[in-house]
XYZ file of C-alpha atoms in Angstrom:
225
model
C 33.981 35.507 54.957
C 32.862 32.664 57.175
C 29.232 33.435 56.311
C 30.038 33.172 52.588
C 31.746 29.823 53.118
C 28.748 28.521 55.023
C 26.413 29.546 52.173
C 28.663 27.845 49.640
C 28.705 24.666 51.697
C 24.901 24.701 51.745
C 24.729 25.179 47.951
C 27.220 22.450 47.010
C 24.819 19.480 47.415
C 22.307 21.071 44.998
C 24.828 21.865 42.234
C 24.953 18.322 40.648
C 21.146 18.223 40.422
C 21.050 21.665 38.833
C 23.712 20.635 36.299
C 21.763 17.454 35.549
C 18.576 19.460 34.974
C 20.495 21.728 32.622
C 21.845 18.721 30.705
C 18.399 17.160 30.487
C 16.974 20.459 29.265
C 19.610 20.709 26.541
C 19.076 17.066 25.551
C 15.323 17.598 25.466
C 15.803 20.579 23.153
C 17.897 18.404 20.809
C 15.283 15.629 20.795
C 12.502 18.151 20.149
C 14.505 19.518 17.220
C 14.789 16.011 15.787
C 11.050 15.500 16.230
C 10.206 18.642 14.272
C 9.520 16.456 11.204
C 7.439 13.930 13.162
C 4.275 14.523 11.117
C 6.006 13.994 7.762
C 7.858 10.923 9.047
C 4.690 9.270 10.335
C 2.942 10.137 7.046
C 5.737 8.418 5.098
C 5.507 5.396 7.408
C 1.753 5.155 6.809
C 2.113 5.583 3.032
C 4.780 2.876 2.781
C 2.483 0.539 4.684
C -0.449 1.308 2.368
C 1.591 0.697 -0.793
C 2.938 -2.569 0.651
C -0.636 -3.731 1.261
C -1.836 -2.644 -2.188
C 0.896 -4.547 -4.047
C 1.021 -7.377 -1.490
C 4.722 -6.999 -0.751
C 6.625 -7.510 2.490
C 10.371 -7.948 2.741
C 13.138 -7.667 5.327
C 13.300 -3.886 4.998
C 9.569 -3.600 5.632
C 9.834 -5.777 8.740
C 12.770 -3.744 10.022
C 10.780 -0.545 9.528
C 7.946 -1.892 11.685
C 10.395 -3.007 14.375
C 12.107 0.400 14.301
C 8.740 2.120 14.759
C 7.946 0.000 17.818
C 11.427 0.635 19.215
C 11.218 4.405 18.653
C 7.777 4.586 20.227
C 8.947 2.699 23.301
C 12.010 4.936 23.787
C 10.081 8.152 23.204
C 7.444 7.168 25.748
C 10.069 6.203 28.316
C 12.338 9.236 27.906
C 12.855 10.817 31.324
C 16.530 11.656 31.792
C 19.622 12.437 29.753
C 20.355 8.774 28.919
C 16.820 7.822 27.902
C 16.384 11.069 25.950
C 19.542 10.247 24.016
C 18.206 6.750 23.286
C 14.904 8.245 22.139
C 16.645 10.615 19.746
C 18.836 7.876 18.268
C 15.924 5.435 17.895
C 13.943 8.118 16.047
C 16.827 8.640 13.620
C 16.995 4.849 13.152
C 13.280 4.846 12.327
C 13.772 7.441 9.584
C 16.614 5.396 8.111
C 14.455 2.252 8.193
C 11.559 4.053 6.483
C 13.870 5.197 3.682
C 15.133 1.644 3.143
C 11.602 0.237 3.114
C 10.459 2.935 0.680
C 13.264 2.053 -1.752
C 12.260 -1.615 -1.645
C 8.581 -0.805 -2.112
C 9.307 1.478 -5.076
C 11.485 -1.180 -6.720
C 8.704 -3.724 -6.303
C 6.166 -1.294 -7.758
C 8.388 -0.938 -10.824
C 8.316 -4.730 -11.151
C 4.514 -4.719 -10.906
C 4.348 -2.087 -13.651
C 6.611 -4.182 -15.889
C 4.617 -7.371 -15.304
C 1.043 -6.091 -15.085
C 0.789 -2.730 -16.850
C 3.320 -2.539 -19.668
C 1.787 -5.641 -21.319
C -1.489 -3.708 -21.512
C 0.182 -1.288 -23.909
C 1.054 -4.197 -26.214
C -2.509 -5.538 -26.221
C -3.881 -2.012 -26.471
C -1.750 -1.251 -29.519
C -3.179 -4.348 -31.214
C -6.777 -3.603 -30.253
C -6.479 -0.042 -31.559
C -6.189 -1.490 -35.048
C -9.731 -2.847 -34.914
C -12.759 -0.605 -35.117
C -14.809 -2.383 -32.481
C -11.994 -2.442 -29.920
C -10.365 0.905 -30.723
C -11.428 2.795 -27.581
C -10.546 -0.042 -25.244
C -7.165 -0.324 -26.921
C -6.509 3.381 -26.443
C -7.568 3.184 -22.795
C -5.137 0.309 -22.231
C -2.247 2.257 -23.726
C -3.126 5.319 -21.638
C -3.313 3.213 -18.461
C 0.111 1.698 -19.120
C 1.568 5.168 -19.649
C -0.071 6.431 -16.474
C 1.365 3.534 -14.481
C 4.800 4.340 -15.823
C 4.457 7.986 -14.776
C 3.424 6.990 -11.259
C 7.036 6.033 -10.513
C 7.813 9.735 -10.088
C 5.009 10.367 -7.577
C 5.722 11.120 -3.944
C 5.124 8.318 -1.469
C 2.206 10.323 -0.067
C 0.433 10.348 -3.458
C 1.352 6.820 -4.536
C -1.210 4.765 -2.566
C -4.229 6.538 -4.086
C -2.786 6.288 -7.599
C -1.982 2.584 -7.255
C -5.509 1.896 -6.016
C -6.948 3.849 -8.962
C -4.690 2.109 -11.480
C -5.621 -1.302 -10.117
C -9.325 -0.497 -10.312
C -9.050 0.799 -13.898
C -6.977 -2.209 -14.946
C -9.637 -4.609 -13.633
C -12.323 -2.739 -15.594
C -10.301 -2.837 -18.826
C -9.528 -6.538 -18.427
C -13.257 -7.163 -18.024
C -13.986 -5.041 -21.109
C -11.424 -6.993 -23.121
C -12.931 -10.300 -22.047
C -16.468 -9.136 -22.913
C -15.372 -7.957 -26.364
C -13.528 -11.102 -27.348
C -16.263 -13.290 -25.831
C -13.830 -16.164 -26.092
C -11.548 -17.474 -23.378
C -9.004 -18.729 -25.887
C -8.760 -15.348 -27.601
C -8.451 -13.593 -24.260
C -5.707 -16.000 -23.205
C -3.913 -15.486 -26.527
C -3.934 -11.713 -26.084
C -2.611 -12.067 -22.541
C 0.231 -14.311 -23.713
C 0.916 -12.020 -26.638
C 1.294 -9.066 -24.287
C 3.725 -11.026 -22.125
C 5.740 -12.191 -25.151
C 4.721 -15.793 -24.462
C 2.364 -16.458 -27.378
C 3.348 -19.397 -29.592
C 1.826 -21.082 -32.643
C 0.157 -23.493 -30.241
C -1.639 -20.456 -28.771
C -3.269 -19.785 -32.165
C -6.199 -22.161 -31.814
C -8.893 -22.350 -34.515
C -11.058 -19.854 -32.609
C -8.098 -17.476 -32.152
C -7.278 -17.788 -35.872
C -10.909 -17.075 -36.749
C -10.978 -14.004 -34.469
C -7.760 -12.633 -35.980
C -9.050 -13.231 -39.517
C -12.369 -11.594 -38.654
C -10.469 -8.501 -37.528
C -8.088 -8.545 -40.507
C -5.189 -9.088 -38.114
C -3.518 -12.072 -39.766
C -1.179 -9.836 -41.767
C -0.356 -7.889 -38.619
C 1.004 -10.989 -36.878
C 4.566 -12.251 -37.411
C 6.278 -15.507 -36.456
C 9.791 -15.589 -34.992
C 11.841 -18.611 -33.933
C 13.029 -18.535 -30.319
Protein backbone atom coordinates (compact mmCIF):
# COMPACT_ATOMS: atom_id res chain seq x y z
CA UNK A 1 0.00 0.00 0.00
CA UNK A 2 2.81 2.37 0.88
CA UNK A 3 4.44 1.66 -2.49
CA UNK A 4 1.20 2.61 -4.29
CA UNK A 5 0.98 5.85 -2.33
CA UNK A 6 4.56 6.71 -3.22
CA UNK A 7 3.83 6.14 -6.94
CA UNK A 8 0.74 8.33 -6.73
CA UNK A 9 2.72 11.09 -5.05
CA UNK A 10 5.25 10.94 -7.89
CA UNK A 11 2.49 11.14 -10.53
CA UNK A 12 0.58 14.06 -9.01
CA UNK A 13 2.91 16.85 -10.27
CA UNK A 14 2.53 15.64 -13.89
CA UNK A 15 -1.28 15.42 -13.86
CA UNK A 16 -2.00 19.19 -14.46
CA UNK A 17 0.36 19.22 -17.47
CA UNK A 18 -1.28 16.12 -18.91
CA UNK A 19 -4.74 17.66 -18.45
CA UNK A 20 -3.53 20.86 -20.10
CA UNK A 21 -2.16 18.90 -23.07
CA UNK A 22 -5.50 17.14 -23.37
CA UNK A 23 -7.35 20.48 -23.32
CA UNK A 24 -5.00 21.96 -25.90
CA UNK A 25 -5.47 18.89 -28.09
CA UNK A 26 -9.25 19.20 -27.90
CA UNK A 27 -9.08 22.95 -28.60
CA UNK A 28 -6.75 22.33 -31.53
CA UNK A 29 -9.22 19.82 -32.96
CA UNK A 30 -12.00 22.44 -32.71
CA UNK A 31 -9.87 25.10 -34.42
CA UNK A 32 -8.90 22.65 -37.17
CA UNK A 33 -12.59 21.89 -37.70
CA UNK A 34 -13.29 25.60 -38.09
CA UNK A 35 -10.43 25.92 -40.56
CA UNK A 36 -11.80 23.15 -42.78
CA UNK A 37 -13.28 25.83 -45.08
CA UNK A 38 -10.08 27.91 -45.13
CA UNK A 39 -9.60 27.60 -48.90
CA UNK A 40 -13.13 28.76 -49.73
CA UNK A 41 -12.93 31.61 -47.20
CA UNK A 42 -9.65 32.91 -48.59
CA UNK A 43 -11.05 32.60 -52.13
CA UNK A 44 -14.07 34.71 -51.13
CA UNK A 45 -11.75 37.27 -49.51
CA UNK A 46 -9.69 37.51 -52.70
CA UNK A 47 -12.78 37.77 -54.93
CA UNK A 48 -14.30 40.55 -52.83
CA UNK A 49 -11.03 42.44 -53.09
CA UNK A 50 -10.93 42.02 -56.88
CA UNK A 51 -14.51 43.24 -57.35
CA UNK A 52 -13.83 46.23 -55.08
CA UNK A 53 -10.86 47.16 -57.26
CA UNK A 54 -12.77 46.68 -60.51
CA UNK A 55 -15.65 48.96 -59.49
CA UNK A 56 -13.42 51.29 -57.46
CA UNK A 57 -15.37 50.89 -54.23
CA UNK A 58 -14.15 50.87 -50.63
CA UNK A 59 -16.36 51.36 -47.61
CA UNK A 60 -16.32 50.70 -43.87
CA UNK A 61 -17.24 47.05 -44.32
CA UNK A 62 -14.36 46.55 -46.75
CA UNK A 63 -11.92 48.14 -44.31
CA UNK A 64 -13.21 46.00 -41.46
CA UNK A 65 -12.75 42.88 -43.59
CA UNK A 66 -9.09 43.74 -44.19
CA UNK A 67 -8.55 44.43 -40.49
CA UNK A 68 -10.25 41.14 -39.57
CA UNK A 69 -7.96 39.28 -41.97
CA UNK A 70 -4.86 40.79 -40.37
CA UNK A 71 -6.21 40.02 -36.91
CA UNK A 72 -7.06 36.40 -37.79
CA UNK A 73 -3.67 35.85 -39.37
CA UNK A 74 -1.88 37.19 -36.31
CA UNK A 75 -3.88 34.99 -33.90
CA UNK A 76 -3.53 31.88 -36.04
CA UNK A 77 0.23 32.32 -36.27
CA UNK A 78 0.54 32.89 -32.53
CA UNK A 79 -1.71 30.04 -31.39
CA UNK A 80 0.23 27.89 -28.92
CA UNK A 81 -1.97 27.09 -25.93
CA UNK A 82 -5.63 26.77 -25.01
CA UNK A 83 -6.17 30.54 -24.65
CA UNK A 84 -4.45 31.56 -27.88
CA UNK A 85 -6.10 28.70 -29.79
CA UNK A 86 -9.48 29.94 -28.59
CA UNK A 87 -8.60 33.47 -29.74
CA UNK A 88 -7.50 32.11 -33.12
CA UNK A 89 -10.78 30.26 -33.59
CA UNK A 90 -12.89 33.27 -32.64
CA UNK A 91 -10.88 35.66 -34.84
CA UNK A 92 -11.34 33.29 -37.79
CA UNK A 93 -15.11 33.29 -37.26
CA UNK A 94 -14.99 37.11 -37.07
CA UNK A 95 -13.15 37.15 -40.40
CA UNK A 96 -15.90 35.10 -42.07
CA UNK A 97 -18.54 37.46 -40.69
CA UNK A 98 -16.58 40.47 -41.96
CA UNK A 99 -16.21 38.93 -45.43
CA UNK A 100 -19.97 38.36 -45.62
CA UNK A 101 -20.66 41.99 -44.68
CA UNK A 102 -18.14 43.28 -47.22
CA UNK A 103 -19.60 41.03 -49.93
CA UNK A 104 -23.10 42.40 -49.32
CA UNK A 105 -21.80 45.97 -49.65
CA UNK A 106 -19.85 45.15 -52.80
CA UNK A 107 -22.86 43.45 -54.41
CA UNK A 108 -25.10 46.42 -53.58
CA UNK A 109 -22.58 48.77 -55.16
CA UNK A 110 -22.35 46.56 -58.25
CA UNK A 111 -26.13 46.82 -58.61
CA UNK A 112 -25.75 50.61 -58.51
CA UNK A 113 -23.07 50.45 -61.22
CA UNK A 114 -25.38 48.34 -63.38
CA UNK A 115 -28.20 50.86 -62.94
CA UNK A 116 -25.97 53.84 -63.75
CA UNK A 117 -23.66 52.44 -66.42
CA UNK A 118 -25.30 49.44 -68.08
CA UNK A 119 -29.08 49.83 -68.03
CA UNK A 120 -28.81 53.13 -69.96
CA UNK A 121 -27.09 51.17 -72.74
CA UNK A 122 -30.33 49.26 -73.28
CA UNK A 123 -32.16 52.56 -73.84
CA UNK A 124 -29.62 53.78 -76.40
CA UNK A 125 -29.44 50.31 -77.93
CA UNK A 126 -33.20 50.17 -78.39
CA UNK A 127 -33.04 53.47 -80.27
CA UNK A 128 -30.08 52.47 -82.42
CA UNK A 129 -31.78 49.21 -83.39
CA UNK A 130 -34.32 51.26 -85.31
CA UNK A 131 -31.69 52.47 -87.76
CA UNK A 132 -30.19 50.22 -90.38
CA UNK A 133 -26.62 51.44 -90.04
CA UNK A 134 -26.58 51.12 -86.24
CA UNK A 135 -28.75 48.02 -85.86
CA UNK A 136 -26.02 45.57 -84.80
CA UNK A 137 -24.45 47.97 -82.34
CA UNK A 138 -27.86 48.64 -80.86
CA UNK A 139 -28.51 44.93 -80.41
CA UNK A 140 -25.09 44.44 -78.81
CA UNK A 141 -25.84 47.24 -76.34
CA UNK A 142 -29.14 45.67 -75.33
CA UNK A 143 -27.48 42.26 -74.92
CA UNK A 144 -24.70 43.77 -72.79
CA UNK A 145 -27.21 45.47 -70.50
CA UNK A 146 -29.08 42.19 -70.08
CA UNK A 147 -25.85 40.34 -69.37
CA UNK A 148 -24.89 42.87 -66.71
CA UNK A 149 -28.26 42.42 -65.07
CA UNK A 150 -27.82 38.64 -65.00
CA UNK A 151 -24.39 38.96 -63.39
CA UNK A 152 -26.07 39.87 -60.09
CA UNK A 153 -26.83 36.18 -59.59
CA UNK A 154 -23.23 35.03 -60.12
CA UNK A 155 -21.14 33.66 -57.29
CA UNK A 156 -18.49 35.96 -55.86
CA UNK A 157 -15.84 33.66 -57.34
CA UNK A 158 -17.18 34.19 -60.88
CA UNK A 159 -18.05 37.87 -60.55
CA UNK A 160 -14.59 39.47 -61.00
CA UNK A 161 -14.00 37.91 -64.43
CA UNK A 162 -17.50 38.82 -65.61
CA UNK A 163 -17.21 42.43 -64.43
CA UNK A 164 -13.87 42.79 -66.21
CA UNK A 165 -15.40 41.35 -69.40
CA UNK A 166 -18.47 43.57 -69.17
CA UNK A 167 -16.34 46.66 -68.66
CA UNK A 168 -14.17 45.80 -71.65
CA UNK A 169 -17.19 45.17 -73.90
CA UNK A 170 -18.87 48.37 -72.74
CA UNK A 171 -15.78 50.42 -73.65
CA UNK A 172 -15.75 48.86 -77.13
CA UNK A 173 -19.45 49.58 -77.71
CA UNK A 174 -19.10 53.18 -76.51
CA UNK A 175 -16.25 53.61 -78.99
CA UNK A 176 -18.37 52.05 -81.75
CA UNK A 177 -21.24 54.40 -80.95
CA UNK A 178 -18.96 57.42 -81.07
CA UNK A 179 -17.45 56.33 -84.40
CA UNK A 180 -20.89 55.82 -85.94
CA UNK A 181 -22.35 59.14 -84.89
CA UNK A 182 -19.10 60.94 -85.75
CA UNK A 183 -20.46 63.89 -83.81
CA UNK A 184 -19.76 64.76 -80.20
CA UNK A 185 -23.09 66.51 -79.80
CA UNK A 186 -25.03 63.49 -81.06
CA UNK A 187 -23.04 61.18 -78.82
CA UNK A 188 -23.70 63.44 -75.84
CA UNK A 189 -27.40 63.58 -76.70
CA UNK A 190 -27.64 59.79 -76.79
CA UNK A 191 -25.84 59.54 -73.45
CA UNK A 192 -28.23 62.04 -71.86
CA UNK A 193 -31.19 60.32 -73.47
CA UNK A 194 -30.16 57.01 -71.94
CA UNK A 195 -29.86 58.62 -68.51
CA UNK A 196 -33.24 60.36 -68.85
CA UNK A 197 -31.52 63.76 -68.83
CA UNK A 198 -32.01 64.86 -72.44
CA UNK A 199 -33.85 68.17 -72.85
CA UNK A 200 -34.84 70.33 -75.83
CA UNK A 201 -31.60 72.23 -75.29
CA UNK A 202 -29.80 68.93 -75.97
CA UNK A 203 -31.33 68.83 -79.47
CA UNK A 204 -28.78 71.02 -81.22
CA UNK A 205 -28.97 71.61 -84.99
CA UNK A 206 -26.52 68.75 -85.62
CA UNK A 207 -28.50 66.42 -83.32
CA UNK A 208 -31.73 67.41 -85.10
CA UNK A 209 -30.10 66.76 -88.47
CA UNK A 210 -28.84 63.33 -87.33
CA UNK A 211 -32.28 62.34 -86.03
CA UNK A 212 -33.95 63.52 -89.24
CA UNK A 213 -31.38 61.67 -91.34
CA UNK A 214 -32.27 58.48 -89.47
CA UNK A 215 -36.03 59.12 -89.62
CA UNK A 216 -36.08 59.31 -85.82
CA UNK A 217 -37.95 62.58 -85.35
CA UNK A 218 -41.30 60.81 -85.11
CA UNK A 219 -39.82 58.36 -82.63
CA UNK A 220 -38.96 61.13 -80.17
CA UNK A 221 -41.50 62.57 -77.72
CA UNK A 222 -41.43 65.65 -75.50
CA UNK A 223 -42.65 65.57 -71.89
CA UNK A 224 -42.76 68.41 -69.37
CA UNK A 225 -40.88 67.73 -66.13
